[in-house]
Amino acid sequence: MNERSVRTGLDRLPDMGELLSGLRVGLIANPSSVDWGFRHAREVVAGLPGVTLAALFAPEHGFDAVEQDLIEIPDGGGSVPLYSLYGEIRRPTAAMLEGLDALVFDIQDIGSRYYTYIWTMAHAMEAAAEHGKRIVVLDRPNPIAGAVEGNLILDDHRSFVGLYPLPNRHGMTAGEIAGYLNRRHGIGADLVIVGCRGWRRDRWLAETGLPFIPPSPNMPTLDTAAVYPGACLVEGTNVSEGRGTTRPFELCGAPWISGTRLAAALAEEQLPGVHFRPVRFRPTFHKFSGEECGGIMQHITGREAYRPWRTGIAILNTIRRLWPDAFAWRQPPYEYEFERLPIDILGGSPDLREGIEAGKPTAEIAAAGNAARRAFDRVREDFLLYRASSDGSARPAIGS
């Protein structure tokens, strides 16, 4: 495929004619918000005939994606006001929306429910519905394709790493999630989805010709996105998830871990599509900053076979079994949750943690989570905008 064979919502926006014409627009974006020619959405939207770009909104990590995780983002100045949506306020307020007619959301999601950008989108939809504003979601491919894995979130475990019930690897695009939230969960916004053209949901981003623009500081490559639906679970422990290294989430470890022993034990799990290589690394920041750690690096050997969520469970299960006295669950606060354990809000329920603590096999824990999600798989079908077909086409979308 060449670079123009798949067009994102941003690529298609200039052809949408009257969609935003005459409107004052607020843009929710970050460095991943570029078209096929690497023009940023700010430039594209500001250049549309009859459109006034009147406000910018920054998600977690900031409009320029400079800040690390859990760092609150301040408002900014400039010729166009910049409002933070990651801090004490994570939902656009009436004051932020005053004078605006519409919000435009264009940020690359990476296919995992812990990634906060889709929840920034959800809050923007809620605010748009409350204040009578249109919201336009410019869709992008799911970079790790459409496979689904994991459990759903219990209502009392919702958080900013899971505001609504989605699986750990949801297999949807931001536009599809927007449609699902708007109708299934009753947000009721004036929602318009500008879909992609030429993307099939079984295609990884590497097959589209589109560039992978790191959407956050610790999401540098497509391989990082691929492991993230499972590797992010390591955040809920005292084990390093590789932040402060050049391969975050692909690496994990701690000073008290033997990488050779861990890799050998994980190999016995016979997990599909992945090889575990023993490593040593020294994080420059975050957990164990400046300390030498032993651990493993995940190498994906088969993208279609690889199951990141099951793999993440296996890693936690194995580390706790081999080093029970050193391993511990991370304590709150975490992502604006001050009572529940981080692993429980990442897991969406206590089930994953309790299964590991009970010594259950990885396969049993993963099977229970996947079984609890089966009803969602049927619900999800009504909101999918892209389907693989015999002629390689997909169903693009404009509308809610």
XYZ file of C-alpha atoms in Angstrom:
400
model
C 0.000 0.000 0.000
C 1.201 3.498 -0.704
C 0.863 6.461 1.596
C -2.428 7.606 0.045
C -4.216 4.237 -0.008
C -5.647 4.863 3.480
C -7.112 8.268 4.281
C -7.841 9.307 7.842
C -10.708 11.513 8.935
C -8.338 14.466 8.953
C -7.287 13.696 5.377
C -10.953 13.724 4.351
C -11.996 16.797 6.337
C -11.175 19.387 3.618
C -13.607 17.537 1.304
C -16.457 17.712 3.828
C -17.710 21.037 2.503
C -20.245 22.545 4.887
C -19.489 20.337 7.892
C -17.723 23.102 9.847
C -18.334 26.079 7.618
C -19.299 29.221 9.529
C -18.478 27.644 12.897
C -16.153 28.606 15.714
C -14.263 25.432 16.516
C -12.281 24.026 19.443
C -9.675 21.390 18.553
C -8.624 18.503 20.822
C -5.320 17.280 19.436
C -1.674 16.393 20.037
C 1.391 15.587 17.864
C -0.292 12.486 16.384
C -2.905 14.726 14.758
C -1.350 14.950 11.297
C -2.573 14.263 7.774
C -0.800 12.150 5.138
C 1.461 15.111 4.304
C 2.363 15.630 7.993
C 0.288 18.815 8.278
C -1.029 19.201 11.806
C -4.780 19.299 12.415
C -4.382 22.815 13.813
C -3.193 24.011 10.414
C -5.786 21.987 8.518
C -8.748 23.169 10.594
C -7.589 26.796 10.662
C -7.287 26.712 6.873
C -10.823 25.492 6.175
C -12.977 28.119 4.419
C -15.346 29.869 6.788
C -13.983 28.141 9.911
C -12.572 29.965 12.927
C -10.191 27.967 15.108
C -11.124 29.558 18.408
C -9.689 27.217 21.074
C -7.266 24.344 21.575
C -7.601 21.550 24.135
C -4.756 19.442 25.544
C -5.179 15.807 26.676
C -2.837 13.907 29.001
C 0.847 14.626 28.214
C -0.107 18.012 26.752
C -0.843 19.452 23.316
C 2.793 18.829 22.374
C 2.988 15.494 24.299
C 5.964 16.661 26.361
C 4.933 15.602 29.872
C 5.326 12.158 31.408
C 2.469 10.093 32.842
C 0.401 11.459 35.732
C 1.770 15.002 35.227
C -1.042 17.538 35.204
C -1.190 19.894 32.240
C -1.625 23.669 32.724
C -3.684 25.940 30.519
C -1.681 27.883 27.967
C -1.800 31.277 26.338
C -1.145 32.459 22.814
C -3.242 33.786 19.983
C -5.622 30.815 20.416
C -6.520 29.852 24.012
C -5.205 26.454 25.120
C -7.236 24.615 27.774
C -6.046 21.620 29.754
C -8.185 18.483 29.906
C -5.775 16.619 32.166
C -5.657 17.835 35.722
C -8.264 18.707 38.303
C -10.517 19.473 35.309
C -10.742 16.721 32.672
C -14.060 17.673 31.090
C -14.593 20.870 29.076
C -16.404 23.448 31.178
C -19.061 25.946 30.152
C -16.446 28.691 30.297
C -14.133 26.770 27.958
C -16.959 26.161 25.503
C -18.349 29.694 25.560
C -18.395 31.126 22.062
C -17.694 27.762 20.413
C -20.072 26.018 18.031
C -18.251 22.712 17.733
C -15.433 20.551 19.084
C -13.169 18.521 16.814
C -11.332 15.495 18.217
C -8.347 14.087 16.311
C -5.869 12.002 18.316
C -4.378 8.596 17.496
C -5.668 5.952 19.894
C -3.595 2.785 20.300
C -6.279 0.166 20.872
C -6.236 -0.242 24.648
C -8.792 0.966 27.188
C -6.160 2.267 29.645
C -5.040 4.902 27.146
C -6.722 8.074 28.346
C -7.314 9.863 25.046
C -10.580 8.040 24.318
C -11.807 9.069 27.771
C -10.906 12.678 27.044
C -13.044 12.227 23.930
C -15.870 10.771 26.036
C -15.789 13.720 28.431
C -15.794 16.112 25.470
C -18.864 14.336 24.096
C -20.606 14.638 27.466
C -19.829 18.355 27.642
C -20.930 18.891 24.040
C -24.250 17.195 24.768
C -24.776 19.245 27.927
C -24.002 22.574 26.302
C -25.525 22.026 22.881
C -22.321 21.877 20.828
C -21.535 19.666 17.867
C -18.624 17.252 18.243
C -16.761 15.933 15.212
C -14.510 12.882 15.620
C -11.897 12.528 12.882
C -11.279 8.819 12.813
C -7.988 6.950 12.465
C -7.175 3.243 12.092
C -6.705 1.145 15.167
C -2.932 0.640 14.839
C -3.037 -2.882 16.298
C -6.058 -3.947 14.193
C -9.422 -5.267 15.294
C -8.777 -8.243 17.583
C -10.543 -8.138 20.961
C -9.201 -9.481 24.249
C -9.927 -9.012 27.922
C -12.777 -8.394 30.331
C -15.176 -5.508 30.907
C -15.091 -2.870 33.649
C -17.397 -3.210 36.622
C -19.488 -0.096 37.229
C -17.852 0.577 40.593
C -14.368 0.314 39.045
C -14.753 3.034 36.426
C -11.903 5.537 36.330
C -9.932 7.699 33.931
C -8.267 4.520 32.624
C -11.730 3.102 31.938
C -14.788 5.368 32.105
C -17.119 3.041 30.203
C -17.162 -0.749 29.696
C -14.606 -1.667 27.055
C -12.272 -4.684 26.950
C -8.568 -4.248 27.647
C -7.886 -4.613 23.913
C -11.055 -3.212 22.424
C -10.362 -3.695 18.703
C -12.218 -0.482 17.782
C -11.345 2.938 16.430
C -11.976 6.186 18.282
C -14.865 6.891 15.925
C -16.444 3.514 16.577
C -16.065 4.009 20.328
C -17.658 7.454 20.010
C -20.693 5.983 18.259
C -20.926 3.198 20.844
C -20.772 5.606 23.779
C -23.171 8.075 22.215
C -25.955 5.580 21.537
C -25.383 2.606 23.804
C -24.499 4.673 26.855
C -26.852 7.551 26.178
C -24.455 10.484 25.887
C -26.675 11.892 23.172
C -24.256 14.390 21.645
C -24.640 15.968 18.217
C -21.922 13.626 16.972
C -20.430 13.444 13.505
C -17.807 10.780 12.731
C -15.606 11.408 9.705
C -14.423 7.914 8.954
C -11.296 6.590 7.278
C -11.264 5.368 3.709
C -9.380 2.306 2.554
C -8.769 0.783 5.976
C -9.712 -2.793 6.786
C -10.027 -3.646 10.442
C -7.699 -6.630 10.079
C -4.881 -4.303 8.935
C -2.174 -3.129 11.314
C -0.947 0.428 10.870
C 2.288 -0.865 9.322
C 0.204 -2.175 6.407
C -1.497 1.151 5.660
C 1.396 3.376 4.606
C 0.440 5.827 7.365
C 3.224 6.930 9.714
C 3.254 6.000 13.386
C 3.504 9.337 15.174
C 4.232 8.702 18.875
C 1.034 9.891 20.581
C 2.699 10.063 24.008
C 6.270 10.057 25.371
C 6.243 6.377 26.302
C 4.503 5.134 23.152
C 7.410 5.440 20.704
C 6.690 2.593 18.261
C 3.988 0.311 16.915
C 5.576 -2.545 18.886
C 4.970 -0.534 22.071
C 1.298 -0.210 21.159
C 1.121 -3.931 20.417
C 2.284 -5.008 23.878
C 0.477 -2.247 25.778
C -2.922 -3.979 26.355
C -1.106 -6.415 28.648
C 2.133 -4.682 29.560
C 0.308 -1.690 31.033
C -0.866 -4.005 33.826
C 2.703 -3.884 35.141
C 1.983 -0.267 36.138
C -0.194 -1.690 38.890
C 2.804 -3.327 40.600
C 6.201 -2.426 42.045
C 7.868 -3.837 38.897
C 9.245 -1.392 36.327
C 7.243 -1.272 33.095
C 10.326 0.049 31.329
C 9.606 3.768 31.653
C 12.898 5.599 31.631
C 14.284 3.269 28.945
C 14.174 3.369 25.154
C 11.714 0.419 25.059
C 8.925 1.193 27.558
C 6.405 -1.609 28.094
C 8.389 -4.015 25.915
C 10.811 -4.186 28.850
C 9.876 -4.974 32.424
C 11.873 -5.920 35.480
C 13.253 -5.023 38.907
C 16.605 -5.190 40.733
C 15.521 -8.408 42.448
C 14.471 -10.247 39.265
C 16.634 -12.732 37.360
C 15.848 -12.217 33.694
C 17.122 -15.678 32.800
C 14.871 -17.346 35.336
C 11.856 -15.231 34.369
C 12.310 -15.823 30.628
C 12.613 -19.577 31.156
C 9.463 -19.688 33.287
C 7.488 -17.632 30.764
C 8.649 -19.887 27.938
C 6.940 -22.764 29.754
C 3.642 -20.902 29.378
C 3.874 -21.480 25.596
C 2.260 -18.147 24.841
C 1.612 -17.606 21.124
C 3.413 -15.046 18.979
C 6.007 -13.864 21.504
C 9.557 -14.604 22.637
C 10.918 -13.475 26.004
C 14.568 -12.428 26.016
C 16.369 -11.978 29.354
C 17.770 -8.458 29.727
C 19.328 -6.010 32.155
C 18.457 -2.328 32.034
C 18.809 0.852 34.090
C 15.851 3.290 34.017
C 16.804 6.963 33.871
C 13.557 7.955 35.627
C 10.427 6.475 37.190
C 10.606 3.161 39.097
C 14.162 2.140 40.088
C 15.674 5.250 38.534
C 19.443 4.750 38.277
C 19.268 1.130 39.485
C 20.201 -1.879 37.382
C 17.239 -4.196 36.854
C 16.906 -7.742 35.630
C 13.929 -8.654 33.523
C 12.662 -9.560 30.084
C 11.961 -7.933 26.742
C 8.990 -9.069 24.689
C 9.703 -9.749 21.019
C 6.562 -10.247 18.948
C 7.136 -13.139 16.552
C 3.589 -13.343 15.177
C 1.242 -10.351 15.316
C -1.940 -12.270 14.534
C -1.273 -15.005 17.078
C 0.018 -12.705 19.840
C -2.333 -12.121 22.785
C -1.020 -9.119 24.733
C -3.541 -9.223 27.599
C -2.975 -12.900 28.320
C 0.766 -12.269 28.054
C 0.566 -9.428 30.581
C -1.291 -11.658 33.028
C 1.361 -14.352 32.572
C 4.143 -11.885 33.346
C 2.528 -10.718 36.591
C 1.528 -14.243 37.583
C 5.035 -15.585 37.015
C 6.876 -12.755 38.783
C 4.652 -13.040 41.841
C 5.086 -16.832 41.938
C 8.890 -16.673 41.612
C 9.505 -13.668 43.908
C 6.534 -13.604 46.339
C 8.368 -11.712 49.070
C 9.591 -8.913 46.798
C 6.569 -8.494 44.510
C 3.871 -6.043 45.600
C 0.822 -4.279 44.216
C 1.222 -0.549 43.678
C -0.744 1.581 46.106
C -3.079 4.488 45.231
C -3.418 7.271 44.274
C -3.330 6.517 40.564
C -5.125 8.342 37.718
C -7.391 10.274 40.110
C -8.417 7.125 41.987
C -7.563 7.406 45.676
C -9.001 4.251 47.212
C -8.911 1.254 44.897
C -5.653 -0.443 43.995
C -4.240 0.624 40.616
C -4.213 -3.008 39.451
C -7.950 -3.234 40.134
C -8.881 -0.186 38.085
C -6.523 -1.311 35.311
C -8.074 -4.756 35.505
C -11.580 -3.316 35.660
C -12.399 -5.457 38.692
C -10.590 -7.315 41.505
C -10.807 -10.587 39.546
C -7.386 -10.434 37.897
C -5.589 -9.585 41.137
C -7.514 -12.130 43.151
C -6.858 -14.819 40.555
C -3.124 -14.160 40.714
C -3.160 -14.072 44.511
C -5.016 -17.407 44.554
C -2.329 -18.972 42.366
C -4.676 -19.699 39.464
C -3.075 -20.591 36.111
C -2.783 -17.776 33.588
C -5.012 -19.583 31.102
C -7.812 -19.863 33.674
C -7.656 -16.171 34.616
C -7.645 -15.083 30.964
C -10.453 -17.468 29.999
C -12.704 -16.127 32.773
C -12.108 -12.529 31.703
C -12.746 -13.263 28.041
C -15.924 -15.216 28.868
C -17.292 -12.266 30.847
C -16.896 -10.104 27.740
C -18.769 -12.257 25.215
C -21.972 -10.242 25.340
C -20.004 -7.101 24.481
C -18.705 -8.754 21.316
C -22.276 -8.932 20.015
C -23.128 -5.380 21.088
C -19.949 -4.061 19.478
C -21.009 -5.322 16.046
C -23.659 -2.606 15.748
C -21.037 0.134 15.997
C -18.274 -1.163 13.738
C -17.663 1.114 10.766
C -14.988 -0.936 9.007
C -15.365 -4.542 7.973
C -12.948 -6.726 6.049
C -14.520 -7.949 2.803
C -13.564 -10.107 -0.124
C -12.750 -7.107 -2.305
C -10.657 -5.467 0.411
C -13.031 -2.543 0.906
C -14.278 -1.098 4.163
C -17.385 0.807 5.142
C -16.442 4.440 5.724
C -18.564 6.603 7.963
C -19.901 10.073 8.272
C -22.575 10.477 10.898
C -23.374 9.171 14.343
